[in-house]
Coordinates of C-alpha atoms and ligand atoms in Angstrom, one line a residue:
M1 CA 110.2 -83.2 -10.1
D2 CA 113.5 -83.2 -8.4
H3 CA 114.3 -85.7 -5.7
P4 CA 117.5 -84.6 -3.9
I5 CA 116.9 -87.4 -1.4
S6 CA 116.5 -90.7 -3.1
P7 CA 117.4 -94.1 -1.8
S8 CA 121.1 -94.7 -2.7
A9 CA 123.7 -97.3 -2.2
S10 CA 125.2 -95.3 0.6
D11 CA 123.4 -95.2 3.9
P12 CA 121.0 -92.3 3.8
T13 CA 120.5 -92.2 7.6
P14 CA 123.1 -89.5 8.5
R15 CA 121.8 -87.3 5.7
L16 CA 118.2 -87.7 6.8
A17 CA 119.1 -87.2 10.4
L18 CA 120.9 -83.9 9.5
R19 CA 118.0 -82.8 7.5
L20 CA 115.5 -83.7 10.3
W21 CA 117.5 -81.6 12.6
R22 CA 117.8 -78.6 10.3
E23 CA 114.2 -78.6 9.0
A24 CA 112.2 -80.0 11.8
L25 CA 114.0 -80.4 15.1
S26 CA 116.1 -77.2 15.5
P27 CA 113.1 -75.0 16.4
Y28 CA 112.7 -77.2 19.5
K29 CA 116.3 -76.7 20.8
G30 CA 115.1 -75.4 24.1
R31 CA 112.6 -78.2 24.7
L32 CA 115.2 -80.8 23.6
A33 CA 117.7 -79.5 26.1
I34 CA 115.1 -79.7 28.9
S35 CA 114.1 -83.2 27.9
F36 CA 117.8 -84.2 27.9
G37 CA 118.2 -82.6 31.3
F38 CA 115.4 -84.9 32.6
M39 CA 117.1 -87.9 31.2
V40 CA 120.4 -87.0 32.9
A41 CA 118.4 -86.4 36.2
L42 CA 116.8 -89.8 35.8
A43 CA 120.1 -91.5 35.3
G44 CA 121.5 -89.6 38.3
A45 CA 118.6 -90.8 40.4
E46 CA 119.2 -94.4 39.5
F47 CA 122.9 -94.0 40.2
A48 CA 122.1 -92.5 43.6
F49 CA 119.6 -95.4 44.2
I50 CA 122.3 -98.0 43.7
L51 CA 124.7 -96.3 46.0
A52 CA 122.0 -95.8 48.5
T53 CA 121.3 -99.5 48.7
Q54 CA 125.0 -100.1 49.2
W55 CA 125.0 -97.5 52.1
I56 CA 121.9 -99.0 53.6
F57 CA 123.1 -102.6 53.5
A58 CA 126.5 -101.6 54.8
G59 CA 124.7 -100.0 57.7
L60 CA 122.4 -103.0 58.4
S61 CA 125.1 -105.7 58.2
P62 CA 125.4 -107.4 61.6
T63 CA 128.9 -107.3 63.2
E64 CA 130.3 -109.5 65.9
E65 CA 129.7 -107.0 68.7
S66 CA 126.2 -105.9 67.8
R67 CA 123.3 -106.6 65.4
F68 CA 124.0 -103.5 63.4
T69 CA 127.1 -101.7 62.3
A70 CA 128.1 -98.2 63.7
N71 CA 126.0 -96.1 61.3
A72 CA 122.9 -98.3 61.8
A73 CA 121.0 -95.6 63.6
D74 CA 121.3 -93.3 60.7
V75 CA 120.3 -96.0 58.3
V76 CA 117.2 -96.9 60.2
V77 CA 115.9 -93.3 60.2
W78 CA 117.3 -92.1 56.9
G79 CA 117.4 -95.2 54.8
P80 CA 113.6 -95.4 54.1
V81 CA 113.4 -91.7 53.7
L82 CA 116.2 -91.6 51.2
I83 CA 114.6 -94.5 49.1
L84 CA 111.2 -92.7 49.2
V85 CA 112.7 -89.4 48.2
L86 CA 114.7 -91.0 45.4
G87 CA 111.6 -92.8 44.2
L88 CA 109.5 -89.7 44.1
F89 CA 112.2 -87.8 42.3
Q90 CA 112.6 -90.6 39.8
A91 CA 108.8 -90.6 39.2
A92 CA 108.7 -86.9 38.7
V93 CA 111.6 -86.7 36.2
F94 CA 110.4 -89.7 34.4
Y95 CA 107.0 -88.0 33.9
G96 CA 108.8 -84.7 32.8
Q97 CA 111.0 -86.5 30.4
V98 CA 108.2 -88.4 28.7
V99 CA 106.0 -85.4 28.4
T100 CA 108.7 -83.1 27.0
S101 CA 110.3 -85.5 24.6
Q102 CA 107.2 -87.1 23.2
G103 CA 105.6 -83.6 23.2
I104 CA 108.4 -82.6 20.8
G105 CA 107.5 -85.6 18.6
I106 CA 103.9 -84.6 18.5
S107 CA 104.7 -81.0 17.5
L108 CA 107.2 -82.2 14.9
M109 CA 104.5 -84.3 13.3
R110 CA 102.1 -81.4 13.1
D111 CA 104.8 -79.3 11.5
V112 CA 105.7 -81.9 8.9
Q113 CA 102.0 -82.6 8.2
Q114 CA 101.4 -78.9 7.6
K115 CA 104.5 -78.5 5.5
M116 CA 103.5 -81.5 3.3
Y117 CA 100.0 -80.2 2.9
D118 CA 101.2 -76.7 2.0
R119 CA 103.5 -78.3 -0.6
I120 CA 100.7 -80.4 -2.1
L121 CA 98.5 -77.3 -2.5
T122 CA 101.2 -75.8 -4.8
L123 CA 101.7 -78.9 -6.9
D124 CA 100.2 -79.4 -10.4
L125 CA 97.0 -81.3 -10.5
A126 CA 98.8 -83.9 -12.6
Q127 CA 101.0 -84.7 -9.6
T128 CA 98.2 -85.1 -7.1
E129 CA 95.2 -86.5 -9.0
G130 CA 94.4 -90.1 -10.0
D131 CA 97.3 -92.5 -9.3
G132 CA 99.1 -89.7 -7.4
A133 CA 96.4 -89.2 -4.7
G134 CA 96.7 -92.6 -2.9
P135 CA 100.4 -92.4 -2.2
L136 CA 100.1 -88.8 -1.1
V137 CA 97.3 -89.6 1.4
S138 CA 99.3 -92.5 2.6
R139 CA 102.2 -90.1 3.5
F140 CA 99.7 -88.6 6.0
T141 CA 98.3 -91.9 7.3
N142 CA 100.6 -94.8 7.1
D143 CA 103.9 -93.0 7.1
M144 CA 102.8 -90.6 9.8
A145 CA 101.8 -93.6 12.0
V146 CA 105.2 -95.2 11.5
L147 CA 107.0 -91.9 12.2
R148 CA 104.9 -91.5 15.4
T149 CA 106.1 -94.8 16.7
S150 CA 109.7 -93.9 16.0
L151 CA 109.2 -90.5 17.6
V152 CA 108.1 -92.2 20.8
R153 CA 110.8 -94.7 20.8
A154 CA 113.8 -92.6 19.7
P155 CA 113.8 -90.4 22.9
N156 CA 113.2 -93.5 25.0
G157 CA 116.3 -95.0 23.3
V158 CA 118.3 -91.9 24.2
R159 CA 117.0 -92.1 27.7
D160 CA 117.9 -95.8 27.9
G161 CA 121.4 -94.9 26.7
V162 CA 121.8 -92.2 29.4
R163 CA 120.5 -94.6 32.1
L164 CA 122.8 -97.3 30.9
I165 CA 125.8 -95.0 31.3
G166 CA 124.7 -94.1 34.8
I167 CA 124.3 -97.7 35.8
V168 CA 127.6 -98.7 34.3
V169 CA 129.3 -95.9 36.2
A170 CA 127.7 -97.2 39.4
L171 CA 128.9 -100.8 38.6
V172 CA 132.4 -99.5 38.0
V173 CA 132.4 -97.5 41.2
L174 CA 131.1 -100.5 43.2
D175 CA 133.6 -103.0 41.9
P176 CA 135.6 -102.5 38.6
I177 CA 136.9 -106.1 38.6
L178 CA 133.5 -107.7 39.1
F179 CA 132.2 -105.4 36.3
L180 CA 134.9 -106.6 34.0
A181 CA 134.0 -110.2 34.8
V182 CA 130.3 -109.4 33.9
L183 CA 131.4 -107.9 30.6
L184 CA 133.1 -111.2 29.8
I185 CA 130.3 -113.4 31.0
Y186 CA 127.3 -111.7 29.4
P187 CA 128.0 -112.2 25.7
V188 CA 128.5 -115.9 26.3
V189 CA 125.3 -116.4 28.3
G190 CA 123.4 -114.1 25.9
L191 CA 124.1 -116.4 22.9
P192 CA 121.4 -118.9 23.6
V193 CA 118.8 -116.1 23.9
T194 CA 119.8 -114.6 20.6
W195 CA 119.7 -118.1 19.0
L196 CA 116.2 -118.8 20.4
G197 CA 114.9 -115.5 19.2
K198 CA 116.1 -116.3 15.7
R199 CA 114.5 -119.7 15.7
I200 CA 111.2 -118.3 16.9
R201 CA 111.2 -115.7 14.1
H202 CA 112.2 -118.2 11.5
L203 CA 109.5 -120.7 12.6
G204 CA 107.0 -117.9 12.8
R205 CA 107.5 -117.0 9.2
H206 CA 107.2 -120.7 8.3
V207 CA 103.9 -120.9 10.1
Q208 CA 102.6 -117.8 8.3
R209 CA 103.6 -119.2 4.9
Q210 CA 101.9 -122.5 5.7
I211 CA 98.7 -120.7 6.8
G212 CA 98.7 -119.0 3.4
E213 CA 99.1 -122.3 1.6
L214 CA 96.4 -124.0 3.6
T215 CA 94.0 -121.1 2.9
G216 CA 94.6 -121.6 -0.8
V217 CA 94.0 -125.3 -0.7
L218 CA 90.9 -124.9 1.5
T219 CA 89.4 -122.2 -0.8
E220 CA 90.1 -124.3 -3.9
S221 CA 88.6 -127.4 -2.3
V222 CA 85.4 -125.7 -0.9
Q223 CA 84.8 -123.9 -4.1
G224 CA 85.3 -127.1 -6.0
R225 CA 82.6 -129.0 -4.1
R226 CA 80.6 -129.6 -7.3
M227 CA 83.6 -131.3 -9.0
I228 CA 84.6 -133.2 -5.9
T229 CA 81.1 -134.6 -5.4
S230 CA 80.4 -135.5 -9.0
Y231 CA 83.8 -137.2 -9.5
R232 CA 83.6 -138.7 -6.0
L233 CA 87.0 -137.2 -5.0
E234 CA 86.1 -137.0 -1.3
D235 CA 88.8 -139.5 -0.1
Y236 CA 91.4 -137.8 -2.2
E237 CA 90.5 -134.4 -0.8
R238 CA 90.3 -135.6 2.7
R239 CA 93.8 -137.0 2.4
R240 CA 95.1 -133.8 0.8
L241 CA 93.6 -131.5 3.3
G242 CA 94.5 -133.9 6.1
E243 CA 98.1 -133.6 5.2
A244 CA 97.9 -129.8 5.3
F245 CA 96.2 -129.8 8.7
E246 CA 98.8 -132.3 10.0
E247 CA 101.7 -130.1 8.7
R248 CA 100.2 -127.1 10.5
H249 CA 99.7 -129.1 13.7
R250 CA 103.4 -130.2 13.6
L251 CA 104.6 -126.6 13.0
L252 CA 102.5 -125.2 15.7
H253 CA 103.8 -127.8 18.2
R254 CA 107.3 -126.9 17.3
L255 CA 106.6 -123.2 17.7
L256 CA 104.9 -124.0 21.0
R257 CA 107.9 -125.9 22.4
I258 CA 110.4 -123.3 21.4
N259 CA 108.2 -120.4 22.7
A260 CA 107.7 -122.3 26.0
A261 CA 111.5 -122.8 26.2
N262 CA 112.2 -119.0 25.9
E263 CA 111.3 -118.0 29.5
P264 CA 113.0 -120.9 31.2
V265 CA 116.2 -120.4 29.2
I266 CA 116.2 -116.8 30.2
T267 CA 115.7 -117.8 33.8
V268 CA 118.5 -120.3 33.7
I269 CA 120.8 -117.9 32.0
G270 CA 120.0 -115.3 34.6
A271 CA 120.7 -117.8 37.3
V272 CA 124.0 -118.8 35.7
A273 CA 125.1 -115.2 35.4
I274 CA 124.1 -114.3 39.0
A275 CA 125.7 -117.5 40.3
A276 CA 128.9 -116.6 38.4
I277 CA 128.8 -113.1 39.9
I278 CA 128.2 -114.4 43.4
G279 CA 130.9 -116.9 43.0
I280 CA 133.5 -114.4 41.9
A281 CA 132.2 -111.9 44.5
A282 CA 132.6 -114.6 47.3
F283 CA 136.3 -114.8 46.5
R284 CA 136.6 -111.0 46.5
I285 CA 134.7 -110.6 49.8
D286 CA 136.8 -113.3 51.4
A287 CA 139.9 -111.5 50.3
G288 CA 138.5 -108.3 51.8
L289 CA 138.4 -106.6 48.4
M290 CA 134.6 -106.2 48.5
S291 CA 131.8 -106.1 51.1
G292 CA 128.5 -107.9 51.2
A293 CA 126.7 -104.5 50.8
D294 CA 128.7 -103.9 47.6
L295 CA 127.5 -107.2 46.2
V296 CA 123.8 -106.4 47.0
A297 CA 124.2 -103.0 45.4
F298 CA 125.9 -104.7 42.4
L299 CA 123.0 -107.1 42.0
V300 CA 120.4 -104.3 42.2
A301 CA 122.3 -102.4 39.5
M302 CA 122.4 -105.5 37.3
A303 CA 118.6 -105.8 37.7
L304 CA 118.2 -102.2 36.8
L305 CA 120.4 -102.7 33.7
S306 CA 118.1 -105.1 31.9
A307 CA 115.3 -102.7 31.0
P308 CA 117.4 -100.1 29.3
A309 CA 119.5 -102.8 27.6
R310 CA 116.4 -104.4 26.1
G311 CA 115.1 -101.0 25.0
L312 CA 118.3 -100.2 23.2
G313 CA 118.3 -103.5 21.5
T314 CA 115.1 -102.8 19.6
L315 CA 115.8 -99.1 19.0
N316 CA 117.6 -99.5 15.8
A317 CA 114.7 -101.3 14.0
A318 CA 112.3 -98.6 15.1
L319 CA 114.6 -95.8 14.0
Q320 CA 115.2 -97.4 10.6
E321 CA 111.5 -97.6 10.0
G322 CA 111.0 -94.0 11.1
F323 CA 113.7 -92.8 8.8
S324 CA 112.3 -94.5 5.8
A325 CA 108.9 -93.0 6.5
L326 CA 110.6 -89.6 6.9
E327 CA 112.4 -90.1 3.6
R328 CA 109.1 -90.6 1.8
M329 CA 107.7 -87.5 3.5
F330 CA 110.7 -85.4 2.6
D331 CA 110.1 -86.6 -0.9
V332 CA 106.8 -84.8 -0.9
L333 CA 108.4 -81.7 0.4
D334 CA 111.0 -81.8 -2.4
R335 CA 108.4 -81.9 -5.2
R336 CA 108.1 -78.8 -7.2
P337 CA 105.2 -77.6 -9.3
T338 CA 105.8 -77.1 -13.0
I339 CA 102.9 -74.8 -13.6
T340 CA 104.0 -71.6 -12.0
D341 CA 104.1 -67.8 -12.7
R342 CA 106.7 -66.7 -15.2
P343 CA 109.2 -64.4 -13.7
G344 CA 107.7 -60.9 -13.9
A345 CA 104.3 -62.1 -14.9
R346 CA 101.6 -59.4 -14.6
S347 CA 98.0 -59.7 -13.7
L348 CA 95.5 -60.4 -16.4
S349 CA 94.1 -57.1 -17.5
L350 CA 90.4 -57.5 -18.1
P351 CA 88.2 -55.3 -20.3
A352 CA 85.1 -53.5 -18.9
G353 CA 82.8 -56.2 -20.2
P354 CA 83.3 -60.0 -20.4
P355 CA 86.5 -61.1 -22.2
D356 CA 86.8 -63.4 -25.2
I357 CA 88.7 -66.7 -25.0
R358 CA 90.7 -68.1 -27.9
F359 CA 92.3 -71.5 -28.4
E360 CA 94.9 -71.5 -31.1
G361 CA 96.2 -74.9 -32.3
V362 CA 96.1 -76.4 -28.8
H363 CA 97.6 -79.9 -28.3
F364 CA 97.5 -81.6 -24.9
A365 CA 98.3 -85.0 -23.4
Y366 CA 98.4 -86.2 -19.8
R367 CA 101.1 -88.7 -20.7
E368 CA 103.6 -88.4 -23.6
G369 CA 102.5 -90.2 -26.7
E370 CA 98.8 -90.3 -25.7
P371 CA 97.4 -87.2 -27.2
I372 CA 94.1 -86.1 -25.7
L373 CA 93.5 -82.8 -27.5
R374 CA 94.7 -82.6 -31.1
G375 CA 94.8 -79.1 -32.6
I376 CA 91.9 -77.2 -31.0
D377 CA 91.0 -73.9 -32.6
L378 CA 88.1 -72.3 -30.9
T379 CA 87.0 -68.7 -30.2
V380 CA 84.5 -68.0 -27.5
P381 CA 83.3 -64.5 -28.3
A382 CA 83.0 -62.0 -25.4
G383 CA 79.8 -62.6 -23.5
A384 CA 78.7 -65.6 -25.6
T385 CA 77.8 -69.1 -24.5
V386 CA 79.5 -72.0 -26.2
A387 CA 78.4 -75.5 -25.5
L388 CA 80.8 -78.4 -25.8
V389 CA 79.2 -81.8 -26.6
G390 CA 80.7 -85.1 -27.6
P391 CA 81.0 -88.7 -26.6
S392 CA 82.6 -89.6 -23.3
G393 CA 86.3 -89.3 -23.4
A394 CA 86.3 -86.8 -26.3
G395 CA 88.4 -84.4 -24.2
K396 CA 85.8 -81.8 -23.1
S397 CA 86.8 -81.8 -19.4
S398 CA 90.5 -81.7 -20.4
L399 CA 89.9 -78.6 -22.5
F400 CA 88.2 -77.0 -19.5
G401 CA 91.2 -77.8 -17.3
L402 CA 93.5 -75.9 -19.6
I403 CA 91.8 -72.6 -19.1
P404 CA 92.6 -72.1 -15.4
R405 CA 95.9 -73.7 -16.1
L406 CA 95.2 -76.8 -14.0
Y407 CA 97.1 -78.5 -16.8
E408 CA 99.5 -77.1 -19.4
A409 CA 99.0 -77.4 -23.1
E410 CA 101.8 -79.1 -25.0
S411 CA 101.7 -76.6 -27.8
G412 CA 99.5 -73.9 -29.1
R413 CA 98.1 -70.9 -27.1
I414 CA 95.1 -70.0 -25.1
L415 CA 94.3 -66.3 -24.9
I416 CA 92.0 -64.5 -22.6
A417 CA 91.2 -61.0 -23.8
G418 CA 94.2 -61.3 -26.1
Q419 CA 96.7 -62.2 -23.4
A420 CA 98.3 -65.7 -23.4
I421 CA 97.4 -67.4 -20.1
D422 CA 100.9 -68.5 -19.5
S423 CA 102.1 -64.9 -19.6
V424 CA 100.0 -63.7 -16.7
T425 CA 99.8 -64.7 -13.1
L426 CA 98.0 -67.8 -12.1
A427 CA 96.1 -66.0 -9.4
S428 CA 94.7 -63.4 -11.8
I429 CA 93.4 -66.1 -14.2
R430 CA 91.8 -68.1 -11.5
D431 CA 90.2 -65.0 -10.1
A432 CA 88.6 -64.3 -13.5
I433 CA 87.0 -67.8 -13.7
A434 CA 84.1 -69.3 -11.9
L435 CA 84.0 -73.1 -12.2
V436 CA 80.8 -74.9 -11.6
S437 CA 81.4 -78.6 -12.0
Q438 CA 79.0 -81.5 -12.2
D439 CA 80.0 -83.0 -8.9
A440 CA 79.2 -79.7 -7.1
V441 CA 82.1 -80.0 -4.6
L442 CA 80.9 -78.9 -1.2
F443 CA 83.1 -79.0 1.9
D444 CA 82.2 -80.2 5.4
D445 CA 81.1 -76.8 6.6
T446 CA 78.0 -74.7 6.8
V447 CA 75.9 -73.8 3.8
G448 CA 76.9 -70.1 4.2
A449 CA 80.6 -70.9 4.4
N450 CA 80.3 -73.1 1.3
I451 CA 78.8 -70.2 -0.7
R452 CA 81.3 -67.8 0.7
F453 CA 84.2 -69.8 -0.8
G454 CA 83.2 -67.8 -3.9
R455 CA 84.3 -64.5 -2.3
A456 CA 85.7 -64.7 1.3
D457 CA 85.0 -61.0 2.1
A458 CA 81.4 -61.0 1.0
D459 CA 78.9 -59.5 3.5
D460 CA 75.7 -61.2 4.5
E461 CA 73.7 -59.1 2.0
A462 CA 75.8 -60.2 -0.9
L463 CA 75.7 -63.8 0.3
K464 CA 71.9 -63.7 0.4
A465 CA 71.6 -62.0 -3.0
A466 CA 73.8 -64.8 -4.5
A467 CA 71.6 -67.5 -2.9
V468 CA 68.5 -65.8 -4.2
A469 CA 69.9 -65.6 -7.7
A470 CA 70.8 -69.3 -7.6
A471 CA 67.3 -70.2 -6.4
A472 CA 68.9 -71.5 -3.2
H473 CA 67.7 -68.9 -0.7
D474 CA 64.3 -70.5 0.0
F475 CA 65.5 -74.0 0.6
I476 CA 68.4 -72.7 2.8
E477 CA 66.0 -70.6 4.9
A478 CA 63.9 -73.7 5.4
L479 CA 66.9 -75.7 6.8
P480 CA 67.0 -76.1 10.6
Q481 CA 69.8 -73.6 11.1
G482 CA 69.4 -71.6 7.9
Y483 CA 72.7 -70.5 6.5
Q484 CA 74.4 -72.0 9.5
T485 CA 73.3 -75.5 8.7
P486 CA 76.3 -77.9 8.3
V487 CA 76.1 -79.7 4.9
G488 CA 78.0 -82.8 6.1
E489 CA 80.9 -84.5 4.3
R490 CA 80.8 -83.7 0.6
G491 CA 77.4 -82.0 1.2
E492 CA 75.7 -85.4 1.9
K493 CA 72.9 -83.7 3.9
L494 CA 71.7 -81.9 0.8
S495 CA 70.0 -83.3 -2.2
G496 CA 71.7 -83.4 -5.6
G497 CA 69.7 -80.4 -6.8
Q498 CA 70.3 -78.4 -3.6
R499 CA 74.1 -79.1 -3.8
Q500 CA 74.1 -77.7 -7.4
R501 CA 72.2 -74.6 -6.4
V502 CA 74.7 -74.0 -3.5
A503 CA 77.5 -74.4 -6.1
L504 CA 75.7 -71.9 -8.4
A505 CA 75.3 -69.4 -5.5
R506 CA 79.1 -69.7 -5.0
A507 CA 79.6 -68.8 -8.6
F508 CA 77.2 -65.9 -8.4
L509 CA 79.0 -64.6 -5.4
K510 CA 82.4 -64.9 -7.1
D511 CA 80.9 -62.8 -10.0
A512 CA 83.8 -63.7 -12.3
P513 CA 83.6 -62.6 -16.0
I514 CA 84.3 -66.2 -17.3
L515 CA 82.1 -69.1 -16.4
L516 CA 83.1 -72.7 -16.9
L517 CA 80.1 -74.9 -16.4
D518 CA 80.3 -78.7 -16.3
E519 CA 76.6 -79.7 -16.3
A520 CA 75.3 -82.5 -14.2
T521 CA 74.7 -85.8 -16.0
A522 CA 72.5 -87.2 -13.3
A523 CA 68.8 -86.6 -13.9
L524 CA 67.0 -84.1 -11.6
D525 CA 63.4 -83.8 -10.8
A526 CA 61.5 -81.4 -13.0
E527 CA 61.2 -78.7 -10.4
S528 CA 64.9 -78.7 -9.6
E529 CA 65.7 -78.8 -13.3
R530 CA 63.6 -75.7 -13.9
L531 CA 65.0 -73.8 -11.0
I532 CA 68.6 -74.6 -12.1
D533 CA 67.9 -73.8 -15.7
E534 CA 66.6 -70.4 -14.8
A535 CA 69.5 -69.7 -12.4
L536 CA 72.0 -70.8 -15.1
K537 CA 70.5 -68.4 -17.6
R538 CA 70.9 -65.5 -15.1
L539 CA 74.4 -66.6 -14.2
A540 CA 75.6 -66.8 -17.8
A541 CA 74.1 -63.4 -18.7
G542 CA 76.9 -60.9 -19.2
R543 CA 79.7 -63.5 -18.9
T544 CA 81.7 -65.5 -21.4
T545 CA 80.5 -69.0 -20.8
L546 CA 81.8 -72.4 -21.8
V547 CA 79.6 -75.2 -20.9
I548 CA 80.0 -79.0 -21.1
A549 CA 76.4 -79.7 -22.0
H550 CA 74.3 -82.7 -21.2
R551 CA 70.9 -81.2 -21.5
L552 CA 68.8 -80.1 -24.5
S553 CA 67.8 -76.8 -22.9
T554 CA 71.5 -75.8 -22.6
V555 CA 72.5 -76.6 -26.1
C556 CA 69.4 -74.9 -27.5
D557 CA 70.2 -71.7 -25.6
A558 CA 73.9 -71.7 -26.6
D559 CA 75.2 -69.3 -29.2
L560 CA 77.4 -72.0 -30.6
I561 CA 77.8 -75.7 -30.2
C562 CA 81.1 -77.4 -30.6
V563 CA 81.0 -81.1 -31.2
M564 CA 84.2 -82.8 -30.0
D565 CA 85.3 -86.3 -30.9
R566 CA 88.7 -87.9 -30.0
G567 CA 90.4 -84.7 -29.1
Q568 CA 89.2 -82.6 -32.0
I569 CA 86.4 -80.3 -32.8
V570 CA 84.5 -82.0 -35.6
E571 CA 81.4 -79.9 -36.0
T572 CA 80.3 -76.4 -35.0
G573 CA 76.9 -74.6 -35.4
T574 CA 73.6 -74.1 -33.7
H575 CA 71.4 -76.9 -32.6
A576 CA 69.1 -76.5 -35.6
E577 CA 72.0 -76.4 -38.1
L578 CA 73.7 -79.4 -36.6
V579 CA 70.6 -81.5 -36.5
A580 CA 69.9 -80.6 -40.1
K581 CA 73.5 -81.6 -41.0
G582 CA 72.8 -85.2 -39.8
G583 CA 76.4 -85.8 -38.5
L584 CA 77.8 -86.8 -35.2
Y585 CA 75.7 -84.2 -33.3
A586 CA 72.5 -85.4 -34.9
R587 CA 73.2 -88.9 -33.7
L588 CA 74.3 -87.9 -30.2
A589 CA 71.3 -85.6 -29.9
A590 CA 69.0 -88.4 -30.9
L591 CA 70.6 -90.7 -28.3
Q592 CA 70.9 -88.2 -25.5
F593 CA 67.9 -86.1 -25.8
G594 CA 65.6 -88.7 -27.3
E595 CA 62.4 -87.7 -28.9
A596 CA 62.8 -84.2 -27.6
T597 CA 64.9 -83.4 -30.7
Ligands
LIG601 N1 93.8 -86.8 -14.9 C1 93.9 -87.6 -16.0 N2 95.1 -88.3 -16.2 C2 95.2 -89.1 -17.3 N3 94.2 -89.3 -18.2 C3 93.1 -88.6 -18.1 C4 92.9 -87.7 -17.0 N4 91.7 -87.2 -17.1 C5 91.1 -87.7 -18.3 N5 92.0 -88.5 -18.9 C6 91.8 -89.2 -20.2 O1 91.6 -88.2 -21.1 C7 90.6 -88.6 -22.1 C8 89.7 -87.4 -22.2 O2 89.0 -87.3 -21.0 P1 88.0 -86.1 -20.7 O3 87.6 -86.2 -19.3 O4 88.6 -84.8 -21.1 O5 86.8 -86.4 -21.7 P2 85.3 -85.8 -21.6 O6 85.0 -85.6 -23.0 O7 85.2 -84.7 -20.7 O8 84.6 -87.1 -21.1 P3 83.3 -87.2 -20.1 O9 82.2 -86.6 -20.8 O10 83.2 -88.7 -19.9 O11 83.8 -86.5 -18.8 C9 90.0 -89.8 -21.6 O12 90.6 -90.9 -22.4 C10 90.5 -89.9 -20.2 O13 90.7 -91.3 -19.8

C-alpha cells in the first residue's frame, strides 16, 4: 500500500486543501462562483442596510425649526420601503447562498463516497476483510458525518468572512476614528470572555473525569454488596461514597456559578464597550465631526458584527476536524491492490470440456511467519469431483480462495488447464469459476435478481431453467410475488435451505466449467437435504468440482477425498479406502458422520 498523504510534522492542511480542490471541488467551479456571488450580495445588502439606517436617522432627526430635517418627507415614504426591500433581498440571497454552497457539499460527499467504494472494490480481499472491514466502513459513516459538518460550516465561514468585510467597510465609511477606537477596545474587553470560556471547558473536563471515577466506585460497591454485608462495611462504604457524592456536588456548584456568570459578564462587557463608543462619539458629535445618525448606524453595524465574528471564531476547529476526516478518506483512495493483471495478460483459454486444476508446491500465509498452507500438491482431474475434508482451521477455505486469486500464494503455482492463474486475466479466471459458499450470500433484492447475478444477460427462460435445475423453481413460484419477491437483507425472508437453492440456481445460470462448493455445516431438514443433494449432483456433472465437504453423501460421491490437516494434505483416497486405513479421516468420519460410516 502506498500512502502519499500521511500525517507528518509539517501541517498537512494546505496539501489537503489543494488536493480537495483538484480532485473533488474543481468540477463545481461554476456553482462555487454562484455561491460566492450570493455571499458578496449578502454582504452588500448588509452594507446598504447600515448606510440606510444612517440616511433614515439623519432624515428623522429634529432640528430647531421643525420636527424633521429637510429630507424627512423622502424618509417617511421611502425609509420603510427601503428597509423592506433590503430585508427581502437579504432573505433571498441568504437562501440562495445556503442552497448552492451546501448543495456543493452534498454533491462532493456523494462523489467521495462513490470514489472510495469504487476503490474498495478493486482492493485485495486481504485489505478489506476481517480487521480491515471496520475501519473502512467507518470511513463511510463516522468520517463522512464529520466531513458533512465541516462542509456545512466551511461555506458559512467564508460567508461570515465576506460579511465581516462588508460591515468593517461600513464602519470605516461611517467614522474611521471611532472604528480605530473600537479596534483598540475590543481585545481588552474580550479578555474576560475568553478566560471564562477556558474555565468552563476546564471545569467541564474535571466534572467528566469525576463522573467516571464515581461510576467506578459505585459499580465496585454495588457489586461488592455480599462482601460489604458480611464484613459489615456499611459505614465505611457510606463514608467513601459520601465523599465522592460531595465532591461531585462541589464541582457542579462551581460549574453552575461559572456558567451563570457567563451571560452577565458578556452583558456587562457589551455595556462597557457601547458606553465607551458612546462616550467617544459624544466628543466627536460635540466637535461636529460626527452626527447622531452616524452613531446609530455605527451601533447597528456593531450589532450586526457579532454573529459573523462568532461564526469565524469556531470555524477553525470545524475545518481541522473536516480535514482529518478527509485525510483518512484520501487514504482509502490511495490504496492500491496487489493482486492485479500482469501487463499483457491474456484471457484463460479453456478446453471444450471442463479443465483440470493443479496445485504445485503451494505455500500460503495471511501474515508473514504464520503459514496456513504448507506445500500443497493436488491435481483435480478434468470433470472430476474432489472433496476436501479436515478439522476446522486446516486451511480448506484458504485453499479455495487461492483459485479465483482472492489471495495470492507465497510460492508454488496453481494451473487451470495448464495455464498459471497469475499469467492470465483476473476477469477470465473469475468468469470460469462458480462459487457456492456455505453462507449462501444473497443481496437485498428480488429472488430473480439474486439468481441473475450468475449471468446478468440471462433471459427469463434461462433463469427459470436454472431455478428448476436447482430445485428452487417450485418454492419461488409459491412466493407471494414469485421471482419478483424481495428476499430481504441477507435473504432473511427465505429459509436456510431456500437460500442455498437460490445460490445453486445462480451457479447453474453462470454455467462455469469450474465449481467451488463450500458445503453448509448447518443441518437441514431431510427434504431440503435431498433436494439440494440431487441439485448438487446435477450441478457437478460435466464440471471440475472442488468441494469442502461436511456431509457423508458428498464424500461418498467424490472421485477423490483429500484430507487436510494444519495446512497440508495428509491423506488421499476414496471414502472406503480411507476408512479402511484407519487414519485421520476414519476418526473424522466417525465423529462427523457418526454411525452412518
Ligand atoms: N482472512 C484471514 N486472515 C487471517 N487469517 C485467516 C483468514 N482466514 C482464515 N484465517 C486463518 O487461517 C487458518 C485456516 O483457515 P481456513 O478457513 O482456511 O480453514 P478451514 O479448514 O476452511 O476451516 P473451517 O472448516 O473452520 O472453515 C485458520 O487458522 C484461520 O484462523
